[in-house]
Steps between C-alpha positions, in 0.01 A plus 500: 500500500317763701443784248404747771850482650687452171762771439531561125796740542707243687422239236604746226825583680585133548435423133697806387797413720498145365490625141785746556709235673438267206603765247831563675593138436486556122843598365513855363193622687679608814539861390744705697694208643857416417407186306234661281552493126651835393349467151147480641563801723654700215215415263230592753675829579532581130136416421355704786726805478445799273778714345501727807607202713166488686307178549178496298170391654128488429263679737169325565221663696125495540435877492735797469352829621636783712599387854427132423749229595604473135565876495708483819715217367494559124573871516810431712613238250441737208628824652707416808451529875524830688769520766440628853501874568478599132853385413400385152381182328651153511488376139333162438724196453256332259310607189136413440473406132148360491189540708169319550210680668199273555242777548558828319248750637421865436744606775788284368845655488694180427465509122625859487786419741604203285496706179701782663770247596504293180333190645261291291150454638365153424179558303163369611473280189790279614348434842324173564 
């Protein structure tokens, strides 16, 4: 194999497509299709939904400071997205319940944002 002309992305996509195709052959793993197991769907919806009816997620980022990518995405997930022409805020459809920030610096706003919204920040001691 000529490593200079080897395309790692294409290899990754081929392997991913093969894995996904293989998973769809397993009964009960074809979520969203007519033949998927309703008990599996109901259980997954119940486990990942909070009392407000919002899906719960973990937010993982490297750094979280003002105008960083994490701020642009995380703040919209915490607070909502502004509509065009000042027409208000579109509320988020998910709730961040836990957060991991790999590098918490002096200019970090992620820990404060998580605490303001009731999300748990994974402590440094649990990181490997």
